[in-house]
Tab-separated table of C-alpha atoms and ligand atoms in Angstrom:
chain	number	residue	atom	x	y	z
E	1	MET	CA	7.129	73.906	-42.703
E	2	SER	CA	8.178	74.251	-39.117
E	3	THR	CA	6.790	72.291	-36.097
E	4	PRO	CA	4.438	74.689	-33.847
E	5	ARG	CA	5.581	75.566	-30.541
E	6	THR	CA	2.910	74.426	-28.739
E	7	VAL	CA	2.606	70.760	-28.006
E	8	GLU	CA	-0.719	69.281	-29.986
E	9	VAL	CA	-1.743	66.311	-27.536
E	10	PRO	CA	-3.203	63.418	-29.888
E	11	ALA	CA	-6.899	63.006	-29.142
E	12	SER	CA	-6.238	59.231	-28.524
E	13	LEU	CA	-3.928	59.863	-25.697
E	14	ALA	CA	-6.293	62.313	-24.200
E	15	ALA	CA	-8.847	59.544	-24.435
E	16	SER	CA	-6.776	56.883	-22.964
E	17	TYR	CA	-5.923	58.930	-20.099
E	18	ALA	CA	-9.901	59.952	-19.331
E	19	GLY	CA	-10.282	56.627	-19.313
E	20	ALA	CA	-7.804	55.142	-17.011
E	21	PHE	CA	-7.667	58.032	-14.896
E	22	GLY	CA	-10.713	60.021	-14.710
E	23	ASP	CA	-10.224	63.688	-13.814
E	24	THR	CA	-6.464	63.019	-12.494
E	25	GLY	CA	-6.054	61.998	-16.240
E	26	THR	CA	-8.133	64.912	-17.546
E	27	ALA	CA	-6.191	67.459	-15.684
E	28	TRP	CA	-2.569	66.056	-16.352
E	29	ILE	CA	-3.301	66.332	-20.146
E	30	ALA	CA	-4.602	69.962	-19.806
E	31	ALA	CA	-1.379	70.618	-17.980
E	32	LEU	CA	0.676	68.550	-20.550
E	33	PRO	CA	1.477	71.724	-23.082
E	34	ALA	CA	3.009	74.126	-20.294
E	35	LEU	CA	5.110	71.131	-18.881
E	36	ALA	CA	6.308	70.350	-22.368
E	37	ALA	CA	7.125	73.822	-23.401
E	38	SER	CA	9.174	74.566	-20.028
E	39	LEU	CA	11.430	71.451	-20.505
E	40	LEU	CA	11.916	72.087	-24.333
E	41	ASP	CA	13.388	75.627	-22.976
E	42	ARG	CA	15.120	74.176	-19.800
E	43	TRP	CA	16.937	71.236	-22.184
E	44	GLU	CA	16.996	73.802	-25.279
E	45	LEU	CA	15.375	71.246	-27.420
E	46	ARG	CA	14.330	72.294	-30.942
E	47	ARG	CA	11.169	70.238	-32.012
E	48	ASP	CA	11.793	68.058	-35.189
E	49	GLY	CA	8.337	66.544	-36.114
E	50	PRO	CA	5.095	65.898	-34.876
E	51	PRO	CA	4.305	64.243	-31.498
E	52	GLY	CA	4.203	60.450	-31.195
E	53	SER	CA	2.098	58.590	-28.410
E	54	GLY	CA	1.067	55.056	-27.192
E	55	GLU	CA	-1.598	54.434	-24.604
E	56	ALA	CA	0.696	56.082	-21.771
E	57	ALA	CA	3.322	58.684	-23.365
E	58	LEU	CA	3.778	61.408	-25.273
E	59	VAL	CA	6.640	61.359	-27.110
E	60	LEU	CA	8.037	64.682	-28.880
E	61	PRO	CA	10.974	64.035	-31.497
E	62	VAL	CA	13.379	66.757	-30.728
E	63	VAL	CA	17.096	67.995	-31.586
E	64	ARG	CA	19.372	69.032	-28.877
E	65	ALA	CA	21.641	72.079	-28.995
E	66	ASP	CA	24.757	70.027	-30.144
E	67	GLY	CA	22.402	68.595	-33.147
E	68	THR	CA	22.079	65.050	-31.273
E	69	ARG	CA	18.389	63.686	-32.316
E	70	ALA	CA	16.495	63.035	-29.269
E	71	VAL	CA	12.888	62.289	-28.154
E	72	LEU	CA	11.291	63.881	-25.034
E	73	ARG	CA	9.157	61.016	-23.498
E	74	LEU	CA	6.373	62.490	-21.243
E	75	GLN	CA	4.083	60.509	-19.220
E	76	LEU	CA	1.850	61.024	-15.782
E	77	PRO	CA	4.547	59.621	-12.925
E	78	ARG	CA	3.438	56.193	-11.574
E	79	GLU	CA	5.541	53.371	-9.575
E	80	GLU	CA	6.685	52.318	-13.211
E	81	THR	CA	8.053	55.390	-13.677
E	82	ALA	CA	10.555	55.160	-11.155
E	83	ALA	CA	11.149	51.424	-12.409
E	84	ALA	CA	11.769	52.523	-15.594
E	85	LEU	CA	14.818	54.762	-14.718
E	86	ILE	CA	16.325	52.283	-12.873
E	87	GLY	CA	15.700	49.942	-16.025
E	88	LEU	CA	17.160	52.472	-18.436
E	89	ARG	CA	20.382	53.626	-16.029
E	90	THR	CA	21.242	49.763	-15.354
E	91	TRP	CA	20.909	48.323	-18.950
E	92	ASN	CA	22.641	51.539	-19.793
E	93	GLY	CA	21.988	50.854	-23.879
E	94	ALA	CA	22.535	47.333	-23.992
E	95	GLY	CA	19.479	45.808	-26.245
E	96	MET	CA	17.690	49.070	-24.743
E	97	VAL	CA	17.273	52.439	-25.759
E	98	ARG	CA	19.832	54.983	-23.983
E	99	LEU	CA	18.585	57.477	-21.391
E	100	LEU	CA	20.024	61.029	-22.026
E	101	ASP	CA	18.320	63.088	-19.136
E	102	HIS	CA	15.459	63.028	-17.085
E	103	ASP	CA	13.329	65.394	-15.005
E	104	PRO	CA	12.857	63.793	-11.532
E	105	GLY	CA	9.990	66.258	-11.112
E	106	SER	CA	7.665	65.082	-13.800
E	107	GLY	CA	9.216	61.676	-14.425
E	108	THR	CA	10.069	63.188	-18.260
E	109	LEU	CA	12.733	61.315	-20.129
E	110	LEU	CA	14.942	62.451	-22.777
E	111	LEU	CA	15.900	59.525	-24.737
E	112	GLU	CA	18.129	58.877	-27.794
E	113	ARG	CA	15.809	58.863	-30.992
E	114	LEU	CA	15.377	55.723	-32.681
E	115	GLY	CA	13.551	54.806	-35.975
E	116	SER	CA	9.925	54.933	-36.824
E	117	ARG	CA	9.611	51.458	-37.423
E	118	SER	CA	8.874	48.936	-35.363
E	119	LEU	CA	8.778	44.967	-35.160
E	120	ALA	CA	5.055	45.149	-36.033
E	121	SER	CA	6.424	45.904	-39.341
E	122	VAL	CA	8.246	42.603	-39.893
E	123	GLU	CA	5.597	40.170	-41.515
E	124	ASP	CA	7.427	36.940	-41.277
E	125	ASP	CA	6.365	35.905	-37.598
E	126	ASP	CA	9.634	33.924	-36.888
E	127	GLU	CA	11.801	36.552	-37.978
E	128	ALA	CA	10.366	38.926	-35.932
E	129	MET	CA	9.809	36.864	-32.841
E	130	ARG	CA	13.814	35.745	-33.272
E	131	VAL	CA	14.653	39.542	-33.223
E	132	LEU	CA	12.426	39.856	-30.005
E	133	ALA	CA	13.921	37.003	-28.502
E	134	GLY	CA	17.600	38.158	-29.277
E	135	ILE	CA	16.743	41.148	-27.030
E	136	LEU	CA	14.953	39.942	-24.362
E	137	ARG	CA	17.676	37.354	-23.627
E	138	ARG	CA	20.352	40.282	-23.217
E	139	LEU	CA	17.990	42.060	-21.058
E	140	VAL	CA	16.992	39.170	-18.714
E	141	SER	CA	20.411	38.136	-18.200
E	142	VAL	CA	20.930	41.424	-16.210
E	143	PRO	CA	20.850	40.591	-12.352
E	144	ALA	CA	18.043	43.344	-10.909
E	145	PRO	CA	19.467	46.098	-9.036
E	146	GLU	CA	17.837	47.227	-5.483
E	147	GLY	CA	14.708	49.201	-5.628
E	148	LEU	CA	12.549	47.465	-7.907
E	149	ARG	CA	9.046	45.475	-7.402
E	150	SER	CA	9.595	41.850	-6.850
E	151	LEU	CA	7.765	38.787	-8.655
E	152	GLY	CA	7.606	37.113	-5.207
E	153	ASP	CA	5.508	40.301	-3.753
E	154	ILE	CA	3.585	40.416	-7.112
E	155	ALA	CA	2.889	36.745	-6.750
E	156	ALA	CA	2.069	37.080	-3.391
E	157	GLY	CA	-0.503	39.715	-3.738
E	158	MET	CA	-2.028	37.695	-6.621
E	159	LEU	CA	-2.553	34.569	-4.476
E	160	ASP	CA	-4.357	36.576	-1.643
E	161	GLU	CA	-6.608	38.362	-4.633
E	162	ALA	CA	-7.503	34.795	-6.522
E	163	PRO	CA	-9.879	33.405	-4.563
E	164	ARG	CA	-12.100	36.687	-4.173
E	165	ALA	CA	-11.277	37.432	-7.873
E	166	ALA	CA	-12.573	33.697	-8.858
E	167	GLY	CA	-16.082	34.511	-7.035
E	168	ALA	CA	-16.751	37.524	-9.399
E	169	LEU	CA	-16.477	35.287	-12.535
E	170	ALA	CA	-20.140	34.238	-13.831
E	171	ASP	CA	-18.831	31.194	-15.665
E	172	PRO	CA	-18.028	28.072	-13.437
E	173	ALA	CA	-15.734	26.969	-15.847
E	174	GLU	CA	-13.933	30.239	-15.879
E	175	ARG	CA	-13.749	29.932	-12.226
E	176	ARG	CA	-12.223	26.534	-12.263
E	177	LEU	CA	-9.694	28.017	-15.127
E	178	LEU	CA	-8.589	31.154	-12.855
E	179	ARG	CA	-8.117	29.112	-9.958
E	180	GLY	CA	-5.801	26.771	-12.159
E	181	TRP	CA	-3.654	29.731	-13.102
E	182	ALA	CA	-3.407	30.563	-9.366
E	183	SER	CA	-2.019	27.239	-8.446
E	184	ALA	CA	0.407	27.323	-11.241
E	185	VAL	CA	1.870	30.525	-9.665
E	186	ALA	CA	1.500	28.813	-6.032
E	187	GLU	CA	3.700	26.191	-7.235
E	188	LEU	CA	6.235	28.657	-8.517
E	189	ALA	CA	6.159	31.390	-5.922
E	190	GLY	CA	8.942	30.069	-3.731
E	191	GLU	CA	11.399	30.529	-6.240
E	192	PRO	CA	10.296	33.739	-7.918
E	193	GLY	CA	13.575	34.761	-9.651
E	194	ASP	CA	16.002	37.611	-9.753
E	195	ARG	CA	16.425	38.674	-13.053
E	196	MET	CA	15.656	42.284	-14.543
E	197	LEU	CA	12.555	41.751	-16.408
E	198	HIS	CA	11.189	44.428	-19.286
E	199	TRP	CA	7.492	43.384	-18.430
E	200	ASP	CA	6.165	44.741	-21.611
E	201	LEU	CA	8.474	43.450	-24.559
E	202	HIS	CA	5.900	43.200	-27.392
E	203	TYR	CA	6.398	44.099	-31.161
E	204	ASP	CA	5.906	47.942	-30.907
E	205	ASN	CA	8.317	48.329	-28.223
E	206	VAL	CA	11.025	47.108	-30.094
E	207	LEU	CA	11.932	49.936	-32.927
E	208	ALA	CA	14.620	50.144	-35.928
E	209	ALA	CA	17.651	51.781	-34.898
E	210	GLU	CA	21.446	52.909	-35.959
E	211	ARG	CA	23.837	51.686	-33.681
E	212	GLU	CA	22.052	48.113	-33.388
E	213	PRO	CA	19.385	47.156	-35.839
E	214	TRP	CA	16.915	46.763	-33.038
E	215	LEU	CA	16.482	48.166	-29.598
E	216	ALA	CA	13.959	47.700	-27.112
E	217	ILE	CA	11.910	50.703	-25.655
E	218	ASP	CA	9.203	51.386	-22.836
E	219	PRO	CA	10.417	49.005	-19.969
E	220	GLU	CA	8.670	48.521	-16.477
E	221	PRO	CA	11.194	46.667	-15.152
E	222	LEU	CA	10.593	44.241	-12.041
E	223	ALA	CA	13.005	41.609	-10.599
E	224	GLY	CA	11.887	37.896	-11.265
E	225	ASP	CA	11.653	34.722	-13.332
E	226	PRO	CA	12.264	35.656	-17.117
E	227	GLY	CA	9.144	33.182	-17.686
E	228	PHE	CA	7.238	35.960	-16.438
E	229	ASP	CA	8.588	38.205	-19.461
E	230	LEU	CA	7.057	35.885	-22.397
E	231	TRP	CA	3.195	37.030	-22.213
E	232	PRO	CA	3.673	40.376	-24.136
E	233	ALA	CA	5.646	38.705	-27.072
E	234	LEU	CA	3.263	35.745	-26.982
E	235	ASP	CA	0.306	38.198	-27.324
E	236	SER	CA	1.943	40.475	-30.044
E	237	ARG	CA	-0.529	41.180	-32.921
E	238	TRP	CA	-3.015	39.062	-31.508
E	239	ASP	CA	-5.734	40.097	-33.996
E	240	ASP	CA	-3.694	38.894	-36.709
E	241	VAL	CA	-2.987	35.623	-35.142
E	242	VAL	CA	-6.529	35.203	-34.535
E	243	ALA	CA	-7.408	36.245	-38.474
E	244	LYS	CA	-5.210	33.632	-39.311
E	245	GLY	CA	-6.979	31.233	-37.691
E	246	GLY	CA	-4.413	29.587	-35.384
E	247	PRO	CA	-3.805	31.090	-32.229
E	248	SER	CA	-2.706	27.527	-30.789
E	249	ARG	CA	-0.318	26.995	-33.374
E	250	VAL	CA	1.352	30.570	-33.159
E	251	VAL	CA	1.420	30.520	-29.215
E	252	ARG	CA	3.250	26.978	-29.301
E	253	ARG	CA	5.309	28.015	-32.268
E	254	ARG	CA	6.433	31.294	-30.469
E	255	PHE	CA	6.677	29.775	-27.064
E	256	ASP	CA	9.103	27.119	-28.308
E	257	LEU	CA	11.268	29.675	-30.039
E	258	LEU	CA	11.166	31.852	-27.043
E	259	THR	CA	12.315	29.223	-24.471
E	260	GLU	CA	14.738	27.692	-26.717
E	261	ALA	CA	16.065	31.085	-27.186
E	262	LEU	CA	16.390	31.859	-23.589
E	263	GLY	CA	17.371	28.724	-22.424
E	264	LEU	CA	13.989	28.315	-20.080
E	265	ASP	CA	12.583	25.460	-18.155
E	266	ARG	CA	9.316	25.300	-20.619
E	267	GLU	CA	7.215	24.082	-17.161
E	268	ARG	CA	8.072	26.934	-15.514
E	269	ALA	CA	7.890	29.170	-18.351
E	270	ALA	CA	4.469	27.861	-19.213
E	271	GLY	CA	3.480	28.248	-15.327
E	272	TRP	CA	4.827	32.046	-15.392
E	273	THR	CA	2.799	32.814	-18.326
E	274	LEU	CA	-0.419	31.789	-16.565
E	275	GLY	CA	0.815	33.992	-13.784
E	276	ARG	CA	0.417	36.986	-16.689
E	277	LEU	CA	-2.872	35.795	-17.415
E	278	LEU	CA	-4.054	36.047	-13.831
E	279	GLN	CA	-2.420	39.396	-13.348
E	280	ASN	CA	-4.469	40.765	-16.260
E	281	ALA	CA	-7.740	38.818	-15.016
E	282	LEU	CA	-7.131	40.381	-11.827
E	283	TRP	CA	-6.952	43.861	-13.263
E	284	ASP	CA	-10.020	43.207	-15.639
E	285	ILE	CA	-12.020	41.729	-12.425
E	286	GLU	CA	-11.254	45.022	-10.372
E	287	ASP	CA	-12.264	47.220	-13.222
E	288	GLY	CA	-15.823	45.325	-12.929
E	289	SER	CA	-15.518	42.460	-15.707
E	290	ALA	CA	-17.466	39.453	-14.878
E	291	ALA	CA	-15.776	37.155	-17.450
E	292	LEU	CA	-12.129	36.193	-18.771
E	293	ASP	CA	-10.627	37.518	-21.675
E	294	PRO	CA	-11.353	35.231	-24.864
E	295	ALA	CA	-7.511	35.751	-26.297
E	296	ALA	CA	-6.171	34.685	-22.206
E	297	VAL	CA	-8.642	31.596	-22.636
E	298	ALA	CA	-7.180	31.088	-26.181
E	299	MET	CA	-3.640	31.332	-24.651
E	300	ALA	CA	-4.073	28.956	-21.789
E	301	GLU	CA	-5.487	26.075	-23.626
E	302	ALA	CA	-2.425	26.551	-26.471
E	303	LEU	CA	-0.061	26.416	-23.566
E	304	ARG	CA	-1.826	23.354	-22.155
E	305	GLY	CA	-1.635	21.473	-25.245
E	306	ARG	CA	1.990	22.372	-26.175
R	1	ADP	N1	13.564	56.456	-28.432
R	1	ADP	C1	12.215	56.616	-29.307
R	1	ADP	N2	12.607	56.714	-30.566
R	1	ADP	C2	11.700	57.034	-31.463
R	1	ADP	N3	10.411	56.893	-31.340
R	1	ADP	C3	9.917	56.585	-30.053
R	1	ADP	C4	10.922	56.527	-29.149
R	1	ADP	N4	10.383	56.119	-27.747
R	1	ADP	C5	9.026	55.759	-28.243
R	1	ADP	N5	8.670	56.251	-29.327
R	1	ADP	C6	7.325	56.053	-30.325
R	1	ADP	O1	6.480	56.668	-29.033
R	1	ADP	C7	5.346	55.626	-28.931
R	1	ADP	C8	4.767	55.585	-27.345
R	1	ADP	O2	6.287	55.274	-26.781
R	1	ADP	P1	6.207	54.122	-25.748
R	1	ADP	O3	7.598	54.508	-24.508
R	1	ADP	O4	6.450	52.902	-26.428
R	1	ADP	O5	5.012	54.279	-24.611
R	1	ADP	P2	3.666	53.882	-24.389
R	1	ADP	O6	3.811	53.332	-22.760
R	1	ADP	O7	2.878	54.976	-24.417
R	1	ADP	O8	3.687	52.703	-25.325
R	1	ADP	C9	6.370	54.401	-29.342
R	1	ADP	O9	5.264	53.240	-29.733
R	1	ADP	C10	7.193	54.881	-30.597
R	1	ADP	O10	6.286	54.838	-31.791
R	2	MG	MG1	4.988	51.490	-26.073
């Protein structure tokens, strides 16, 4: 059966956009089939299977006129969209999916097609984490080019925000915890680093491939210290980690493996990871939350006892 010409937007993607962006999100989703159709035409692409999606992107498998398999990746343009383009160009396929073309108007990317299996399908956690660490090591070995957000600016913004955010937490123990994360960032903020970070390298963002066994997708690059890039890996398949009863044990094992593979100073890497917990918490508090995410509290505890 041939793939229909009109793009079906998965309900989960529509719900995610309505939740995250309200009317803007709903309007963007409504316009998505027409945008996809115009790009399929302009780039002479034939659809080749049902659409995929994550939280942010609609991903259409396609075949180019010359027979190459690719995917069309559509996403509401944000600051990170420009950063993703810089990252894809700078990494130029090394450890990362290749960029084939892009549409500046809509921020749509035409990417090399990778496999359907992600690292989340690799059950042995050491094996999955070793693959992720190997890719992350290559990605963060690249100096950041001009034009990316910097961890120095992000850290300064967080330190500005933290006192007020702490006041919004209901539990005094959680307020102390959040202030502690901010202190850890304050100690490191003077040396924010200059590598190109992926920012979101977790198991679902590493796909099986042909020209290399595994490649990364979905970068939201910034310039900074590689220690700030460990959290998505430490947090990967968290529900499983909790279900197996050992968040502390698993986090410490993953942290040891990652810091060893990347040759990172453990103290600094732990501090920057608390910085990621702070960044997430500040977003949650801005969205109206008055409590910390239990997973973040568990991870901070695991790092403290490492
Ligand atoms: N180059 C690709 N080849 C094959 N599948 C892809 C590719 N890029 C993305 N996908 C699929 O689409 C999903 C969403 O894409 P992703 O870039 O991770 O966006 P999101 O920000 O929504 O997570 C991925 O989890 C993967 O299943
Ligand atoms: Mg993704």
